[in-house]
CSV table of C-alpha atoms and ligand atoms in Angstrom, one decimal:
chain,number,residue,atom,x,y,z
A,104,MET,CA,-9.7,-11.2,-4.2
A,105,GLU,CA,-8.4,-9.8,-7.4
A,106,LYS,CA,-10.6,-10.7,-10.3
A,107,LYS,CA,-8.5,-12.1,-13.2
A,108,ARG,CA,-8.5,-9.3,-15.7
A,109,LYS,CA,-6.3,-9.1,-18.8
A,110,ILE,CA,-4.8,-5.7,-19.1
A,111,ILE,CA,-2.3,-4.5,-21.7
A,112,HIS,CA,-0.3,-1.3,-21.4
A,113,ILE,CA,1.1,-0.2,-24.8
A,114,ASP,CA,3.7,2.5,-25.0
A,115,MET,CA,5.2,3.5,-28.4
A,116,ASP,CA,9.0,3.6,-28.4
A,117,ALA,CA,10.5,7.2,-28.4
A,118,PHE,CA,7.3,8.1,-30.3
A,119,TYR,CA,8.0,11.6,-31.7
A,120,ALA,CA,11.7,10.8,-32.5
A,121,SER,CA,10.7,7.5,-34.2
A,122,ILE,CA,8.2,9.3,-36.4
A,123,GLU,CA,10.8,11.8,-37.4
A,124,MET,CA,13.3,9.0,-38.1
A,125,ARG,CA,10.7,7.2,-40.1
A,126,ASP,CA,10.0,10.3,-42.2
A,127,ASN,CA,13.6,11.5,-42.5
A,128,PRO,CA,15.9,8.5,-43.2
A,129,LYS,CA,19.0,10.7,-43.0
A,130,TRP,CA,18.4,11.0,-39.2
A,131,ARG,CA,18.1,7.3,-38.5
A,132,ASP,CA,21.7,6.8,-37.4
A,133,LYS,CA,22.1,10.2,-35.7
A,134,PRO,CA,21.3,11.3,-32.2
A,135,LEU,CA,18.0,13.1,-32.7
A,136,VAL,CA,16.4,15.4,-30.1
A,137,ILE,CA,12.8,16.6,-30.5
A,138,ALA,CA,13.1,20.2,-29.3
A,139,ARG,CA,13.7,23.6,-30.7
A,140,ASP,CA,17.4,24.0,-31.5
A,141,PRO,CA,18.8,26.0,-28.5
A,142,ARG,CA,21.2,27.7,-30.9
A,143,HIS,CA,18.3,29.3,-32.7
A,144,SER,CA,16.0,29.9,-29.8
A,145,GLY,CA,18.2,31.9,-27.5
A,146,GLY,CA,18.8,28.8,-25.3
A,147,LYS,CA,15.1,28.2,-24.7
A,148,GLY,CA,13.2,25.0,-25.3
A,149,VAL,CA,12.6,21.7,-23.6
A,150,VAL,CA,13.3,18.2,-24.9
A,151,ALA,CA,10.0,16.5,-25.8
A,152,THR,CA,11.7,13.3,-26.5
A,153,ALA,CA,15.0,11.9,-27.9
A,154,ASN,CA,15.9,8.8,-29.9
A,155,TYR,CA,17.8,6.0,-28.3
A,156,ILE,CA,21.2,7.2,-29.7
A,157,ALA,CA,20.7,10.6,-28.1
A,158,ARG,CA,19.6,8.9,-24.9
A,159,SER,CA,22.9,7.0,-24.7
A,160,TYR,CA,24.5,10.4,-24.2
A,161,GLY,CA,22.2,11.1,-21.2
A,162,VAL,CA,19.7,13.2,-23.1
A,163,HIS,CA,16.1,12.7,-21.8
A,164,SER,CA,12.7,14.2,-22.1
A,165,ALA,CA,11.9,17.3,-20.0
A,166,MET,CA,15.6,18.3,-20.1
A,167,ALA,CA,16.5,21.8,-21.2
A,168,ALA,CA,17.4,21.7,-24.9
A,169,ALA,CA,20.6,23.7,-24.0
A,170,GLU,CA,21.7,21.0,-21.6
A,171,ALA,CA,20.9,18.3,-24.3
A,172,LEU,CA,23.2,20.2,-26.6
A,173,GLU,CA,26.0,20.2,-24.0
A,174,LYS,CA,25.7,16.5,-23.4
A,175,CYS,CA,25.5,15.7,-27.1
A,176,PRO,CA,27.0,18.4,-29.3
A,177,ASP,CA,26.4,16.4,-32.5
A,178,ALA,CA,22.7,16.0,-31.9
A,179,VAL,CA,20.2,16.9,-34.6
A,180,PHE,CA,17.5,19.2,-33.1
A,181,LYS,CA,14.0,18.9,-34.7
A,182,THR,CA,11.2,21.3,-33.6
A,183,PRO,CA,8.2,19.2,-32.6
A,184,ASP,CA,5.4,18.8,-35.1
A,185,PHE,CA,2.5,18.2,-32.8
A,186,PRO,CA,-0.2,18.2,-35.4
A,187,LYS,CA,1.6,15.4,-37.2
A,188,TYR,CA,2.1,13.4,-34.0
A,189,ARG,CA,-1.6,13.9,-33.1
A,190,LYS,CA,-2.6,12.5,-36.4
A,191,ILE,CA,-0.5,9.4,-36.0
A,192,SER,CA,-1.7,9.0,-32.4
A,193,ALA,CA,-5.3,8.9,-33.8
A,194,GLU,CA,-4.2,6.1,-36.3
A,195,ILE,CA,-2.8,4.1,-33.4
A,196,HIS,CA,-5.9,4.5,-31.3
A,197,THR,CA,-8.0,3.4,-34.2
A,198,ILE,CA,-6.0,0.2,-34.3
A,199,PHE,CA,-6.5,-0.2,-30.5
A,200,HIS,CA,-10.2,0.0,-31.0
A,201,GLU,CA,-10.1,-2.9,-33.5
A,202,TYR,CA,-9.2,-5.0,-30.5
A,203,THR,CA,-11.3,-3.5,-27.7
A,204,ASP,CA,-13.3,-0.4,-27.0
A,205,ILE,CA,-12.1,-0.5,-23.4
A,206,VAL,CA,-9.1,1.8,-24.1
A,207,GLU,CA,-7.9,4.4,-21.7
A,208,PRO,CA,-5.6,6.9,-23.4
A,209,ILE,CA,-2.8,8.1,-21.2
A,210,ALA,CA,-0.8,10.2,-23.6
A,211,PHE,CA,-0.4,10.5,-27.4
A,212,ASP,CA,1.6,7.3,-27.5
A,213,GLU,CA,0.4,5.3,-24.5
A,214,ALA,CA,-2.8,3.6,-23.5
A,215,TYR,CA,-4.3,0.8,-21.3
A,216,LEU,CA,-6.4,-1.8,-23.0
A,217,ASP,CA,-8.7,-4.2,-21.1
A,218,VAL,CA,-8.8,-7.3,-23.3
A,219,THR,CA,-10.4,-9.7,-20.9
A,220,VAL,CA,-13.2,-9.8,-23.5
A,221,ASN,CA,-12.0,-8.6,-26.9
A,222,LYS,CA,-13.2,-8.2,-30.5
A,223,LYS,CA,-10.7,-10.7,-31.9
A,224,ASN,CA,-11.8,-13.4,-29.4
A,225,ILE,CA,-8.2,-14.0,-28.5
A,226,VAL,CA,-8.0,-15.8,-25.2
A,227,ASP,CA,-4.3,-15.4,-24.5
A,228,PRO,CA,-3.4,-11.7,-23.9
A,229,VAL,CA,0.2,-12.3,-24.8
A,230,VAL,CA,-0.8,-13.5,-28.2
A,231,LEU,CA,-3.1,-10.5,-28.6
A,232,ALA,CA,-0.4,-8.0,-27.5
A,233,HIS,CA,2.0,-9.5,-30.0
A,234,LYS,CA,-0.5,-9.3,-32.8
A,235,LEU,CA,-1.3,-5.8,-31.8
A,236,GLN,CA,2.3,-4.7,-31.8
A,237,TRP,CA,2.9,-6.3,-35.2
A,238,GLU,CA,-0.2,-4.6,-36.6
A,239,LEU,CA,0.9,-1.2,-35.2
A,240,PHE,CA,4.3,-1.8,-36.9
A,241,GLU,CA,2.8,-2.9,-40.2
A,242,LYS,CA,0.5,0.1,-40.4
A,243,THR,CA,2.6,2.9,-39.0
A,244,HIS,CA,6.2,1.5,-39.3
A,245,LEU,CA,6.7,2.4,-35.6
A,246,THR,CA,7.6,0.1,-32.8
A,247,SER,CA,6.1,-0.2,-29.4
A,248,SER,CA,6.5,-1.9,-26.1
A,249,ALA,CA,3.8,-3.8,-24.4
A,250,GLY,CA,3.2,-4.9,-20.8
A,251,VAL,CA,0.7,-7.7,-20.0
A,252,SER,CA,-0.7,-8.4,-16.6
A,253,TYR,CA,-3.9,-8.5,-14.6
A,254,ASN,CA,-3.9,-4.9,-13.5
A,255,LYS,CA,-2.9,-1.5,-14.6
A,256,PHE,CA,0.0,-1.0,-12.2
A,257,LEU,CA,1.7,-4.2,-13.2
A,258,ALA,CA,1.0,-3.8,-16.9
A,259,LYS,CA,2.6,-0.4,-17.0
A,260,LEU,CA,5.7,-1.5,-15.1
A,261,ALA,CA,5.9,-4.4,-17.5
A,262,SER,CA,5.8,-2.3,-20.7
A,263,ASP,CA,8.7,-0.3,-19.3
A,264,TYR,CA,10.7,-3.4,-18.5
A,265,HIS,CA,12.2,-4.1,-21.9
A,266,LYS,CA,12.3,-1.1,-24.1
A,267,PRO,CA,12.3,-0.7,-27.1
A,268,ILE,CA,10.3,-3.4,-28.9
A,269,GLY,CA,9.5,-5.2,-25.7
A,270,LEU,CA,6.8,-7.6,-24.6
A,271,THR,CA,6.8,-8.4,-20.9
A,272,VAL,CA,4.3,-10.5,-19.1
A,273,VAL,CA,3.8,-10.5,-15.3
A,274,HIS,CA,1.8,-13.4,-14.1
A,275,GLN,CA,0.3,-13.5,-10.6
A,276,ALA,CA,2.8,-16.2,-9.6
A,277,ASP,CA,5.7,-13.9,-10.6
A,278,VAL,CA,4.6,-10.8,-8.8
A,279,SER,CA,7.0,-11.2,-5.9
A,280,ASP,CA,10.0,-11.9,-8.2
A,281,PHE,CA,9.0,-8.8,-10.2
A,282,LEU,CA,8.2,-6.3,-7.5
A,283,LEU,CA,10.5,-7.1,-4.6
A,284,PRO,CA,13.8,-6.2,-6.4
A,285,LEU,CA,12.2,-3.1,-7.9
A,286,PRO,CA,13.7,0.3,-6.8
A,287,ILE,CA,11.1,2.2,-4.8
A,288,GLU,CA,11.0,5.1,-7.2
A,289,LYS,CA,9.4,2.8,-9.8
A,290,PHE,CA,6.3,2.3,-7.7
A,291,ARG,CA,3.2,4.3,-8.7
A,292,GLY,CA,2.8,7.5,-6.7
A,293,VAL,CA,6.4,7.6,-5.5
A,294,GLY,CA,7.5,11.0,-6.7
A,295,LYS,CA,10.6,13.0,-5.8
A,296,LYS,CA,9.3,14.0,-2.3
A,297,THR,CA,8.0,10.6,-1.4
A,298,VAL,CA,11.2,8.9,-2.5
A,299,LEU,CA,13.1,10.9,0.1
A,300,LYS,CA,10.6,9.9,2.8
A,301,MET,CA,10.9,6.3,1.7
A,302,HIS,CA,14.6,6.4,2.0
A,303,ALA,CA,14.4,8.0,5.4
A,304,LEU,CA,12.4,5.0,6.4
A,305,ASN,CA,15.0,2.7,4.9
A,306,ILE,CA,12.7,1.7,2.1
A,307,TYR,CA,14.8,1.3,-1.1
A,308,THR,CA,13.1,-1.6,-2.9
A,309,GLY,CA,9.9,-3.5,-3.0
A,310,ALA,CA,11.4,-6.0,-0.6
A,311,ASP,CA,11.8,-3.2,2.0
A,312,LEU,CA,8.3,-1.9,1.3
A,313,ILE,CA,6.6,-5.2,1.8
A,314,LYS,CA,8.1,-5.5,5.3
A,315,LYS,CA,6.2,-2.4,6.5
A,316,SER,CA,2.8,-2.9,8.1
A,317,GLU,CA,-0.3,-1.2,6.7
A,318,ALA,CA,-0.6,0.9,9.8
A,319,GLU,CA,3.0,2.1,9.6
A,320,LEU,CA,2.6,3.1,5.9
A,321,ILE,CA,-0.7,4.9,6.6
A,322,ALA,CA,0.9,6.7,9.6
A,323,ASN,CA,3.7,7.9,7.3
A,324,PHE,CA,2.0,8.6,4.0
A,325,GLY,CA,-1.7,9.0,4.8
A,326,LYS,CA,-4.2,7.5,2.5
A,327,ILE,CA,-1.7,6.8,-0.2
A,328,GLY,CA,0.1,4.5,2.3
A,329,TYR,CA,-2.7,2.0,1.9
A,330,PHE,CA,-2.1,2.2,-1.8
A,331,PHE,CA,1.6,1.4,-1.4
A,332,TYR,CA,0.7,-1.5,0.9
A,333,GLN,CA,-1.6,-3.0,-1.9
A,334,CYS,CA,0.7,-2.2,-4.8
A,335,VAL,CA,3.7,-4.1,-3.5
A,336,ARG,CA,1.4,-7.1,-3.1
A,337,GLY,CA,0.4,-6.7,-6.7
A,338,ILE,CA,-3.1,-5.4,-6.0
A,339,ASP,CA,-4.6,-2.6,-8.1
A,340,GLU,CA,-8.3,-2.7,-8.7
A,341,ARG,CA,-8.5,0.5,-10.8
A,342,PRO,CA,-10.6,-0.2,-13.9
A,343,VAL,CA,-9.5,0.8,-17.4
A,344,GLU,CA,-11.4,4.1,-17.7
A,345,TRP,CA,-12.6,4.0,-21.2
A,346,GLN,CA,-15.6,6.4,-20.9
A,347,ARG,CA,-14.2,9.1,-18.8
A,348,GLU,CA,-16.6,11.9,-19.4
A,349,ARG,CA,-20.1,10.7,-19.8
A,350,LYS,CA,-21.9,14.0,-19.3
A,351,SER,CA,-19.8,17.0,-18.6
A,352,ILE,CA,-19.4,20.7,-19.1
A,353,GLY,CA,-16.1,22.5,-19.1
A,354,ASN,CA,-13.5,24.5,-20.8
A,355,GLU,CA,-9.9,24.1,-21.7
A,356,ARG,CA,-7.1,26.3,-23.0
A,357,THR,CA,-3.9,25.5,-24.8
A,358,TYR,CA,-0.9,27.8,-24.3
A,359,ASP,CA,1.8,28.5,-26.9
A,360,GLN,CA,3.9,29.9,-24.1
A,361,VAL,CA,4.2,27.3,-21.3
A,362,LEU,CA,2.8,28.7,-18.0
A,363,THR,CA,5.4,28.7,-15.2
A,364,THR,CA,3.7,30.6,-12.4
A,365,ILE,CA,0.8,29.9,-10.1
A,366,GLU,CA,-0.6,33.4,-10.9
A,367,GLU,CA,-1.0,32.4,-14.5
A,368,VAL,CA,-2.8,29.2,-13.4
A,369,ASP,CA,-5.0,31.4,-11.1
A,370,ASP,CA,-5.9,33.5,-14.1
A,371,PHE,CA,-7.1,30.4,-16.0
A,372,LEU,CA,-9.0,29.1,-13.0
A,373,ASN,CA,-10.9,32.4,-12.6
A,374,TRP,CA,-11.8,32.5,-16.2
A,375,ALA,CA,-12.8,28.8,-16.5
A,376,ALA,CA,-14.7,28.7,-13.2
A,377,LYS,CA,-16.7,31.8,-14.1
A,378,LYS,CA,-17.6,30.4,-17.4
A,379,LEU,CA,-18.4,27.0,-16.0
A,380,ALA,CA,-20.6,28.4,-13.2
A,381,GLY,CA,-22.3,30.6,-15.7
A,382,THR,CA,-23.0,27.7,-18.2
A,383,LEU,CA,-24.2,25.3,-15.5
A,384,GLN,CA,-26.5,28.0,-14.1
A,385,GLU,CA,-27.9,28.8,-17.5
A,386,ARG,CA,-28.7,25.2,-18.2
A,387,LYS,CA,-30.0,24.6,-14.7
A,388,LEU,CA,-27.5,21.9,-14.0
A,389,HIS,CA,-25.1,21.1,-11.2
A,390,GLY,CA,-22.5,18.5,-10.7
A,391,LYS,CA,-20.8,16.4,-8.0
A,392,THR,CA,-17.4,15.9,-9.6
A,393,LEU,CA,-14.9,18.6,-10.5
A,394,VAL,CA,-12.1,17.6,-12.8
A,395,ILE,CA,-8.9,19.4,-13.7
A,396,LYS,CA,-6.8,18.5,-16.6
A,397,VAL,CA,-3.1,19.5,-16.9
A,398,ARG,CA,-0.9,18.9,-19.8
A,399,ASN,CA,2.8,19.7,-19.5
A,400,SER,CA,5.3,20.7,-22.2
A,401,ASP,CA,6.3,17.0,-22.5
A,402,PHE,CA,2.7,16.3,-23.5
A,403,GLU,CA,1.9,14.3,-20.5
A,404,THR,CA,-1.7,14.8,-19.5
A,405,ILE,CA,-2.8,14.3,-15.9
A,406,THR,CA,-6.4,14.7,-14.6
A,407,LYS,CA,-7.5,14.9,-11.0
A,408,ARG,CA,-11.0,14.8,-9.8
A,409,LEU,CA,-12.9,15.6,-6.7
A,410,THR,CA,-16.3,14.1,-6.0
A,411,GLN,CA,-18.5,15.5,-3.3
A,412,ASN,CA,-21.6,13.9,-1.7
A,413,ASP,CA,-23.5,17.1,-2.3
A,414,PHE,CA,-23.6,19.1,-5.6
A,415,PHE,CA,-21.0,21.8,-6.0
A,416,LYS,CA,-22.6,25.3,-5.9
A,417,ASN,CA,-22.4,27.1,-9.2
A,418,ASP,CA,-20.2,29.7,-7.6
A,419,THR,CA,-17.0,31.0,-9.2
A,420,GLU,CA,-15.1,31.4,-6.0
A,421,ILE,CA,-15.9,27.9,-4.8
A,422,LEU,CA,-14.9,26.3,-8.1
A,423,VAL,CA,-11.6,28.3,-8.1
A,424,TYR,CA,-10.9,27.1,-4.6
A,425,TYR,CA,-11.3,23.5,-5.4
A,426,GLY,CA,-9.8,23.8,-8.8
A,427,LYS,CA,-6.7,25.1,-7.2
A,428,GLN,CA,-6.6,22.3,-4.7
A,429,LEU,CA,-6.7,19.8,-7.5
A,430,PHE,CA,-4.1,21.6,-9.5
A,431,GLU,CA,-1.7,21.6,-6.6
A,432,GLN,CA,-2.1,17.8,-6.4
A,433,ILE,CA,-0.6,17.6,-9.8
A,434,GLN,CA,2.0,20.4,-9.8
A,435,SER,CA,3.0,22.1,-6.5
A,436,THR,CA,6.4,23.3,-7.6
A,437,ASN,CA,8.1,23.6,-11.0
A,438,ILE,CA,4.9,24.7,-12.8
A,439,ASN,CA,4.9,23.7,-16.4
A,440,VAL,CA,1.6,23.9,-18.2
A,441,ARG,CA,0.8,23.7,-21.8
A,442,LEU,CA,-2.9,23.0,-21.4
A,443,LEU,CA,-5.4,23.5,-18.6
A,444,GLY,CA,-9.0,22.3,-18.4
A,445,LEU,CA,-11.7,22.6,-15.8
A,446,THR,CA,-14.8,20.4,-16.1
A,447,MET,CA,-17.8,19.4,-14.1
A,448,THR,CA,-19.2,15.9,-14.4
A,449,GLY,CA,-21.8,13.9,-12.6
A,450,LEU,CA,-24.3,16.4,-13.7
A,451,ALA,CA,-28.0,16.5,-12.8
A,452,PRO,CA,-30.8,19.0,-13.3
A,453,MET,CA,-31.1,21.5,-10.5
A,454,ALA,CA,-34.1,21.8,-8.2
A,455,ASP,CA,-35.9,18.6,-8.9
A,456,GLU,CA,-38.4,19.3,-6.2
A,457,ASP,CA,-39.4,22.5,-7.9
A,458,LYS,CA,-40.1,20.7,-11.2
A,459,GLN,CA,-42.2,18.1,-9.5
A,460,LEU,CA,-44.1,20.7,-7.7
A,461,SER,CA,-44.9,22.4,-11.0
A,462,LEU,CA,-45.8,19.0,-12.5
A,463,TRP,CA,-48.4,18.6,-9.8
A,464,GLY,CA,-49.4,22.2,-10.0
B,122,MG,MG1,6.4,6.2,-25.2
């Protein structure tokens, strides 16, 4: 049975664009696109985000800036100022931590909070979410949307339900009303490829999905089929991961020029794996969990991890091999990388037996 947790997903509204509108009042009633102006960049550049006026013209994040200009010729283009956004992101996270330390950051402007027990001793998570949104606004003059529920999947769907300045609650009793009419592409883990497969199986909404048996979903989708089976029933036991990396060693690299080929990713993996294997060997450590971190040009960060029963060998080739497998789980086509990281966690000293022997010796 699902334990009754209180989870909030907070998502700032059009974060980068809202910051720029806050700081430049002249842009407040104009369509604003956060991207390099394609007229000055030889048509290059990708939309990081757009304000709601620009969105009404069909502009959205990850769209080519040139296409955004076509859709909205009057748009103001503002080159992103990531150092500024990072600073404001830190301010927001400081406010989160006044409520709870169980905060899992998902992006600059997005986080899960587990407020089952919280520093303000507020019992009702809706009251807490409202207070938090108000405080975020008072301190940063930026608006946010919140989703409140008893797991991460539902909280995230809820925060997206009424944007901007939304506060949506999904109670256990309302799960069916909420999930059954939902288009299948809104379900977690349903990407572009999976959506086609779902449609081929005549699954267009939650109501179609819930009719499928567990066995049928697993037969069609593998392990993740079980996940879909649970999701549509409002079950998601994932904890809010607030202490991701307890003990870890790794390296990351940020790229000014976004990587677009698998060869460039291979170059990183070879460099990072060699360094990682070397450092682990030097410190006489080995680990059981390999983690890859990928951030795209839209500043979305995704990590994937692989945990083995036995320790990974501190061997460059092996780490490259598994690193690549993890990477392909995140981006198999349309490579778009601004930052890459390769980390080993679940560390332990090597050759315990040897140490004990020398102890006795
Ligand atoms: Mg947002």
